[in-house]
mmCIF file of C-alpha atoms in Angstrom:
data_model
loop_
_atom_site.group_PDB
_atom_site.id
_atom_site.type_symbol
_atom_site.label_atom_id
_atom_site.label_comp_id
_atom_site.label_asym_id
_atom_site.label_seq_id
_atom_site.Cartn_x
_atom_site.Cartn_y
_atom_site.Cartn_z
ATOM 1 C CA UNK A 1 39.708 18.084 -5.757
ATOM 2 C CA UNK A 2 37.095 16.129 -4.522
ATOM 3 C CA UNK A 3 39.501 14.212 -1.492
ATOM 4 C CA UNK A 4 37.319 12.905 1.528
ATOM 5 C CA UNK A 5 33.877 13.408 -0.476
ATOM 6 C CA UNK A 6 30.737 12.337 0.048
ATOM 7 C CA UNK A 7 28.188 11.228 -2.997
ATOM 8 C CA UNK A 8 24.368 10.643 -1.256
ATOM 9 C CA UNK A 9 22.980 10.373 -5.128
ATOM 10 C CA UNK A 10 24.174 8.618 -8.062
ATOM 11 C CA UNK A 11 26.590 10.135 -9.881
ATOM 12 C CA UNK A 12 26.439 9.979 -13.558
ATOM 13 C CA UNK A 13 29.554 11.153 -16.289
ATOM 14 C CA UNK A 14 28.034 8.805 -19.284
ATOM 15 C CA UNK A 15 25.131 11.637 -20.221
ATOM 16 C CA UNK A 16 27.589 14.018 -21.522
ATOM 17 C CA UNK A 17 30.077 11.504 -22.851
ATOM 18 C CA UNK A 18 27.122 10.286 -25.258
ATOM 19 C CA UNK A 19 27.378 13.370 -26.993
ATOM 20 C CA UNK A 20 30.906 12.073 -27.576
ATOM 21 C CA UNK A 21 34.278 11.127 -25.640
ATOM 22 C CA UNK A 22 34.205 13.259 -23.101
ATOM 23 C CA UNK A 23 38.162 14.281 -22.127
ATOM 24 C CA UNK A 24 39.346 15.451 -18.453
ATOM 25 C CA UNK A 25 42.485 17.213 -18.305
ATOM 26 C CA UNK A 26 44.308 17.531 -15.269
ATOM 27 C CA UNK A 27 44.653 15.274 -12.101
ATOM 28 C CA UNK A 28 41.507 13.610 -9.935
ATOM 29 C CA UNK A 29 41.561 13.200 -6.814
ATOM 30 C CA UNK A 30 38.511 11.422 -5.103
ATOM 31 C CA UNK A 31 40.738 9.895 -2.179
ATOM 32 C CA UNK A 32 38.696 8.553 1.259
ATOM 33 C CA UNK A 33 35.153 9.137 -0.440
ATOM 34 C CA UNK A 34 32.299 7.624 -0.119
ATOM 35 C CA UNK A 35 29.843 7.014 -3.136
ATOM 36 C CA UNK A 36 26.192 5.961 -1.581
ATOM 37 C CA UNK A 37 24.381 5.508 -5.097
ATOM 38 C CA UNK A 38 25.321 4.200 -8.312
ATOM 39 C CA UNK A 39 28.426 5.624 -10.481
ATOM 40 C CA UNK A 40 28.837 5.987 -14.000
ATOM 41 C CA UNK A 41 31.966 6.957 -15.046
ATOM 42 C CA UNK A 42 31.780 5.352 -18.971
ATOM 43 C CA UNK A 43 33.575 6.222 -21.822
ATOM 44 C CA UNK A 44 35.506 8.977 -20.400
ATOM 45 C CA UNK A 45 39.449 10.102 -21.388
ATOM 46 C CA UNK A 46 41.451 11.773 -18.135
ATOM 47 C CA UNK A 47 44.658 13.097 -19.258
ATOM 48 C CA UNK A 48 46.352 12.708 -15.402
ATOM 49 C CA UNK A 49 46.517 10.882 -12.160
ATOM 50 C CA UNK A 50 43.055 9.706 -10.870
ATOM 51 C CA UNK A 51 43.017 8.952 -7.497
ATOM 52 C CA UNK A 52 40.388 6.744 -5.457
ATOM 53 C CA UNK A 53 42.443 5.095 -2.480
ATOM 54 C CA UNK A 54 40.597 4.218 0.456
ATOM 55 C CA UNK A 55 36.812 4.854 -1.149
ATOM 56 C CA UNK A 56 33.809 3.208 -0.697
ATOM 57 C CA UNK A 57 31.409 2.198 -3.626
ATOM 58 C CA UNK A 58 27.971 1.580 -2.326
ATOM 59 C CA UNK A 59 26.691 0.725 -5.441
ATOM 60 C CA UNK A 60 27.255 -0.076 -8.729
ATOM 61 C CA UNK A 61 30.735 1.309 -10.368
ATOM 62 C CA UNK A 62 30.644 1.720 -14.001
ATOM 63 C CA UNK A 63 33.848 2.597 -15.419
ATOM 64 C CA UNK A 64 34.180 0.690 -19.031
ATOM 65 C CA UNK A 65 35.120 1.961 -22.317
ATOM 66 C CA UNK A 66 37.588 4.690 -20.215
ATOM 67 C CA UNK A 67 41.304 5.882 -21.258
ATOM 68 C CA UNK A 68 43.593 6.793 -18.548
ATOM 69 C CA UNK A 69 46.376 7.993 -19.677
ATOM 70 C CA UNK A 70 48.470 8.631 -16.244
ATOM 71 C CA UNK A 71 48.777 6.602 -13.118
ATOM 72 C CA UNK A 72 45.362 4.960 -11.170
ATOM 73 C CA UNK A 73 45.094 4.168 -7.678
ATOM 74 C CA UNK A 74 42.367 2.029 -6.250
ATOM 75 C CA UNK A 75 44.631 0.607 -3.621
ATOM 76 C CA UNK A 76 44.681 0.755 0.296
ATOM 77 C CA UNK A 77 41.065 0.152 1.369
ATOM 78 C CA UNK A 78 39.627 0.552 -1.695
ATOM 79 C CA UNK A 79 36.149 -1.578 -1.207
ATOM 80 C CA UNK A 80 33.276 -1.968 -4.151
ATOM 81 C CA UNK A 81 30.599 -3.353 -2.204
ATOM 82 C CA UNK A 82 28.998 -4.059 -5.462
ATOM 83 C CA UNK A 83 29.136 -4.989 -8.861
ATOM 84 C CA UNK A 84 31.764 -2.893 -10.759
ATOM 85 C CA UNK A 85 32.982 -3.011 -14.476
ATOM 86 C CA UNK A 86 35.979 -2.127 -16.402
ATOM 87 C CA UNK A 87 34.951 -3.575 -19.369
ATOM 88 C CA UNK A 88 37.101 -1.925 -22.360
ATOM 89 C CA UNK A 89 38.717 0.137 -20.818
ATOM 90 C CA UNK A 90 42.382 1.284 -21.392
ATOM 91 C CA UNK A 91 45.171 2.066 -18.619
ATOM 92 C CA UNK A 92 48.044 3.448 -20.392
ATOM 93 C CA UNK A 93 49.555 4.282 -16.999
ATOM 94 C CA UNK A 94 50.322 2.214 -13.846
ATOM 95 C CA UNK A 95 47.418 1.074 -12.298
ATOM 96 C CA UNK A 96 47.167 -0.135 -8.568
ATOM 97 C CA UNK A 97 44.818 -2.496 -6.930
ATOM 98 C CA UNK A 98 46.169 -3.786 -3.957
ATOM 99 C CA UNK A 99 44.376 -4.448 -1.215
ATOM 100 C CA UNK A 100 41.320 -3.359 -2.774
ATOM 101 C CA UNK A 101 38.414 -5.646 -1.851
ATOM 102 C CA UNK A 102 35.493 -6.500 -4.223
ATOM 103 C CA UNK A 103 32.545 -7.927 -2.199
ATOM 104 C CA UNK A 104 30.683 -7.995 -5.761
ATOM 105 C CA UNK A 105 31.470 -9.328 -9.090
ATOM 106 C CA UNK A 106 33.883 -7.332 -11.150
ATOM 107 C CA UNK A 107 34.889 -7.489 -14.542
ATOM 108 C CA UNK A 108 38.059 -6.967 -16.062
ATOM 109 C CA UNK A 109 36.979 -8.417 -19.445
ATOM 110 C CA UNK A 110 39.122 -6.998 -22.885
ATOM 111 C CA UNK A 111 40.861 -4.382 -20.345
ATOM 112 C CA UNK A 112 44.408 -3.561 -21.901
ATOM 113 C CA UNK A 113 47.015 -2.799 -19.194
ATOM 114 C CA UNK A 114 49.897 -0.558 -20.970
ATOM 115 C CA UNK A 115 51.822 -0.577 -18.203
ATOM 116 C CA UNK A 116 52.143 -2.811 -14.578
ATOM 117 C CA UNK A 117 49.374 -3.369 -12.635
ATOM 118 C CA UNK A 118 49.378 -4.389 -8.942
ATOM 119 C CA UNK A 119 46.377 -6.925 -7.383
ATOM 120 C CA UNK A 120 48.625 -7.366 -4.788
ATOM 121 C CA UNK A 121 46.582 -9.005 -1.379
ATOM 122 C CA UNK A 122 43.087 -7.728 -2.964
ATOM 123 C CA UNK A 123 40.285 -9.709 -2.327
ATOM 124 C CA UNK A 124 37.518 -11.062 -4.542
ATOM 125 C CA UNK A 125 34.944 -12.144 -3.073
ATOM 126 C CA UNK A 126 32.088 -12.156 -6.065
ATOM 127 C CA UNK A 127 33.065 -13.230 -9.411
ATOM 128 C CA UNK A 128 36.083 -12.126 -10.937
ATOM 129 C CA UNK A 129 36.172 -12.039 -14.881
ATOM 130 C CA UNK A 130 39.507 -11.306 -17.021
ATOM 131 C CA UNK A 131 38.215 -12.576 -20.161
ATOM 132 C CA UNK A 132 40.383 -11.612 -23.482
ATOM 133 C CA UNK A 133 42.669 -8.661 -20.970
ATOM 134 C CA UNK A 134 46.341 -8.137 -22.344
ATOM 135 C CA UNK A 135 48.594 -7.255 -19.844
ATOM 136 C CA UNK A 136 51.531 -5.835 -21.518
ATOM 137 C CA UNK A 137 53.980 -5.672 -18.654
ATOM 138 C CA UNK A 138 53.873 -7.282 -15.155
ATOM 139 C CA UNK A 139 51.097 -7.938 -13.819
ATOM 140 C CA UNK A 140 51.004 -8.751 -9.759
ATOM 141 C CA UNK A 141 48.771 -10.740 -8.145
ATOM 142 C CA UNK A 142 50.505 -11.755 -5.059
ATOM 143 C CA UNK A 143 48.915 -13.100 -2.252
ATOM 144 C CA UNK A 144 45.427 -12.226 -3.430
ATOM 145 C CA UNK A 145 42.463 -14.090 -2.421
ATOM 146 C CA UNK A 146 39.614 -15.149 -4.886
ATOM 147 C CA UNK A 147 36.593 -16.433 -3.106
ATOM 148 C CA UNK A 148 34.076 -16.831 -6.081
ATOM 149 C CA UNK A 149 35.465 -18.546 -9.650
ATOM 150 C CA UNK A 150 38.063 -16.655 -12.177
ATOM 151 C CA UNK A 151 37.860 -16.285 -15.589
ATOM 152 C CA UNK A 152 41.177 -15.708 -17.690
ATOM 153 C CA UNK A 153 40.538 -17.427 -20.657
ATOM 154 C CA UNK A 154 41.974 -15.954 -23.841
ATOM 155 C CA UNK A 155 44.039 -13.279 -21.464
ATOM 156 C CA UNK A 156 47.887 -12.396 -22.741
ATOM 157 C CA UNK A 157 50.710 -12.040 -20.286
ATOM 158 C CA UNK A 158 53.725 -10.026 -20.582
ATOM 159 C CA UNK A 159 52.950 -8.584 -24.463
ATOM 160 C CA UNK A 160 55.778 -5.904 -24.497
ATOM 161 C CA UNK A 161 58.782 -7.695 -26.032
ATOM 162 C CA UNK A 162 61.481 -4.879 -24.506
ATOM 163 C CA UNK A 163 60.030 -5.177 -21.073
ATOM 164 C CA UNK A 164 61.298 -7.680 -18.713
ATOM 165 C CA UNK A 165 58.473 -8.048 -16.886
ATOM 166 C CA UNK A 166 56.821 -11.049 -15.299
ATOM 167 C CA UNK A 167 53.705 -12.450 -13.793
ATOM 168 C CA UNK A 168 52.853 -13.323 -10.303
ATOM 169 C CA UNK A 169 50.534 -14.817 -8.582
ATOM 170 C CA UNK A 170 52.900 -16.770 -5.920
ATOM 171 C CA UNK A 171 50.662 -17.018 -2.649
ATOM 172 C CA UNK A 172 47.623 -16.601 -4.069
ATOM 173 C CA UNK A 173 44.462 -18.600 -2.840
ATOM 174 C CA UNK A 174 41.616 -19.546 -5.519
ATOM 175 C CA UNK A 175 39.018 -21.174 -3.463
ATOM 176 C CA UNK A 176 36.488 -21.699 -6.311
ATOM 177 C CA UNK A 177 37.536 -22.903 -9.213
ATOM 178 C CA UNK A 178 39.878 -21.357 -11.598
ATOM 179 C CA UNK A 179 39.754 -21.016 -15.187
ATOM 180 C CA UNK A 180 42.918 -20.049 -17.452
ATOM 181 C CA UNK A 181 42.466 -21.951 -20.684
ATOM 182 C CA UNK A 182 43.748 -20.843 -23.455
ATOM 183 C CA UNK A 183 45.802 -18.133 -21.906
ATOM 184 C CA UNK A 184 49.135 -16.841 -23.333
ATOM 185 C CA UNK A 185 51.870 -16.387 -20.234
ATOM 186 C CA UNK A 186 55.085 -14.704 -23.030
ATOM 187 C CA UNK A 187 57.503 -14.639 -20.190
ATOM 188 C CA UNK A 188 58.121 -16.101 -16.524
ATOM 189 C CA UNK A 189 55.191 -17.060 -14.406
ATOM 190 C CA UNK A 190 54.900 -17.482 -11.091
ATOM 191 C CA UNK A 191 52.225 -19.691 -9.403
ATOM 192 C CA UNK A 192 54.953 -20.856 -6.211
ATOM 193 C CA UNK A 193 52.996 -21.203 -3.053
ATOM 194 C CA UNK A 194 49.570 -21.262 -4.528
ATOM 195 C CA UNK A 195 46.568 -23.088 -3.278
ATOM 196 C CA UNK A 196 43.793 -23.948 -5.835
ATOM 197 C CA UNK A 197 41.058 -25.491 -3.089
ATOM 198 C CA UNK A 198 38.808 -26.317 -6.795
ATOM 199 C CA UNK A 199 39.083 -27.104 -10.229
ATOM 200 C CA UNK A 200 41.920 -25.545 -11.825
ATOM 201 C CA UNK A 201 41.901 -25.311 -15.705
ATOM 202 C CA UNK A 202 44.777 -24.495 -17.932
ATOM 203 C CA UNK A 203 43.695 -25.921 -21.100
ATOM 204 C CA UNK A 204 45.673 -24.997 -24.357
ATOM 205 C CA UNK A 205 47.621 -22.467 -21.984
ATOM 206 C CA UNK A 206 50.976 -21.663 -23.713
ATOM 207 C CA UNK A 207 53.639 -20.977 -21.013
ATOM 208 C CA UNK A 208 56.277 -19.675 -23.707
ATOM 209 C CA UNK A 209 58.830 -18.558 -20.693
ATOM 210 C CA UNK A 210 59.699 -20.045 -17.347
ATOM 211 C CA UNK A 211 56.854 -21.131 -14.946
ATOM 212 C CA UNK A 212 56.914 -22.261 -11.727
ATOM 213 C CA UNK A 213 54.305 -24.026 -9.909
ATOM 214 C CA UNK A 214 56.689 -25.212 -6.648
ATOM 215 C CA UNK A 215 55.095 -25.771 -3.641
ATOM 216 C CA UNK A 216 51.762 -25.517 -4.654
ATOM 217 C CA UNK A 217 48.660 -27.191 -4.063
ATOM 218 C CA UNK A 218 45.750 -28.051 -6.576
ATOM 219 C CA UNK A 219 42.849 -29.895 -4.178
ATOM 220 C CA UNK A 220 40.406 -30.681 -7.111
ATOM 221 C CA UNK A 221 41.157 -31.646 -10.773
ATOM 222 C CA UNK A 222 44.225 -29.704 -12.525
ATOM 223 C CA UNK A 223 43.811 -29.927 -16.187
ATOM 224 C CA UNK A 224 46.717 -28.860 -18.098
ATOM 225 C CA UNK A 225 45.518 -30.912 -21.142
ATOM 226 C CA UNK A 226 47.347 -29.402 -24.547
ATOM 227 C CA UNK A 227 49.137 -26.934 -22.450
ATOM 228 C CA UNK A 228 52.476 -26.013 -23.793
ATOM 229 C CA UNK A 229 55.773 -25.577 -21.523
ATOM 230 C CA UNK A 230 59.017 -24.078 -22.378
ATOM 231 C CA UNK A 231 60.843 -24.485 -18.604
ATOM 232 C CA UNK A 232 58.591 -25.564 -16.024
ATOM 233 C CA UNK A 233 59.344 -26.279 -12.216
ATOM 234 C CA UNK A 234 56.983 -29.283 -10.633
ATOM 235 C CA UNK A 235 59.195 -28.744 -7.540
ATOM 236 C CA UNK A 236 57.248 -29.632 -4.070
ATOM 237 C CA UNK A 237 53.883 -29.543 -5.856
ATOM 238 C CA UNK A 238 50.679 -31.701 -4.247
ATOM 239 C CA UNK A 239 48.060 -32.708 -6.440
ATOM 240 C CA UNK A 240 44.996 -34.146 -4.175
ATOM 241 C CA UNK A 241 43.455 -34.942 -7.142
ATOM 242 C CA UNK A 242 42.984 -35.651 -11.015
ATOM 243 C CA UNK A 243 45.787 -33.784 -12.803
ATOM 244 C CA UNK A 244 45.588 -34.404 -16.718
ATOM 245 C CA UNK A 245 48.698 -33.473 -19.127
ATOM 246 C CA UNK A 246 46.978 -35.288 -22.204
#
């Protein structure tokens, strides 16, 4: 309803959700807008699809402590030129991110994500937190590109027991350094064709399915220190540097 829409002032949900959750039923479609100001869409419920491929955020993009309940896109050109938070929020549908770009820092931190969830070839170029997120199905990350550090420490992969799901972040660049410690992968992992140009931490990481690191490349210090493996694959993999398995 609001497809190829233009926002010139901040827009601003959270003063009628503080007079409790506020619920939207029905589908959202904000596809191709622009939003010049600030946007606040916290602690909001929508029942359907919301839909914000191709937009531009301008400024800040507030969008924690949300439910949505049916499928989110964010994909195509999807750009947040600055800072923009999830923090809390809930996706109980698909969610899509690919080729999204983040030119500021975003935050991911205690997101749950019910269902899959595509990062495919997105591109962080600010900070990029995942703190404490449980992804309970697949989660892809394929050939995405994070320019500032990651955070997943204390993430869960691949919760849901009956799905067969996976995660994947084969071709994936991290050119600052890289922080999964003490991050639960349940099922397969893939990290084949990966380049981690800085540090790459995965200390007290439990890999409880098969991972596979072949033909990657860590350039600084890998530090798998008190990492658990059930099947791994070393195959084709250069370290440049300090790797640590203590």
């Amino acid at each position: 309803i609001f497809w190829k829409s233009t926002f010139k002032g901040e827009l601003n949900f959270q003063k009628y959700a503080s007079e409790g959750n506020l619920i939207l039923n029905g589908d959202i479609n904000f596809e191709d807008s622009t939003f010049e100001k600030n946007v606040y869409f916290m602690s909001i419920t929508i029942n359907g699809k919301v839909n914000f491929r191709d937009s531009t955020f301008k400024g800040l993009a507030h969008f924690g402590e949300m439910i949505f309940k049916g499928y989110t896109y964010f994909d195509n050109s999807t750009t947040f030129d600055e800072k923009v938070e999830f923090i809390n929020t809930i996706f109980d549908g698909e969610v899509n991110f690919s080729n999204a770009t983040f030119n500021g820092e975003s935050n991911f931190s205690s997101v749950i994500f019910r269902e899959w969830v595509d990062f495919n070839r997105a591109t962080f170029k600010g900070e990029a937190h995942f703190k404490k997120t449980k992804f309970k199905k697949t989660a892809y990350f394929n050939g995405t590109t994070f320019e500032n550090m990651v955070d997943f420490r204390e993430a869960e992969f691949n919760i849901d027991k009956l799905d067969n799901g996976k995660t994947d972040f084969c071709n994936t660049t991290f050119k600052n350094y890289a922080q999964f410690s003490n991050v639960i992968f349940n099922k397969k992992v893939w990290f084949s064709n990966t380049k981690f140009e800085k540090e790459a931490y995965f200390i007290d990481t439990e890999f409880n399915g098969e991972v596979n690191f072949g033909s990657s490349v860590f350039k600084g210090e890998a530090d798998f220190s008190s990492s658990t493996f059930n099947k791994v694959k070393f195959e084709k993999l250069t370290f440049e540097s300090i790797a640590k398995f203590t």
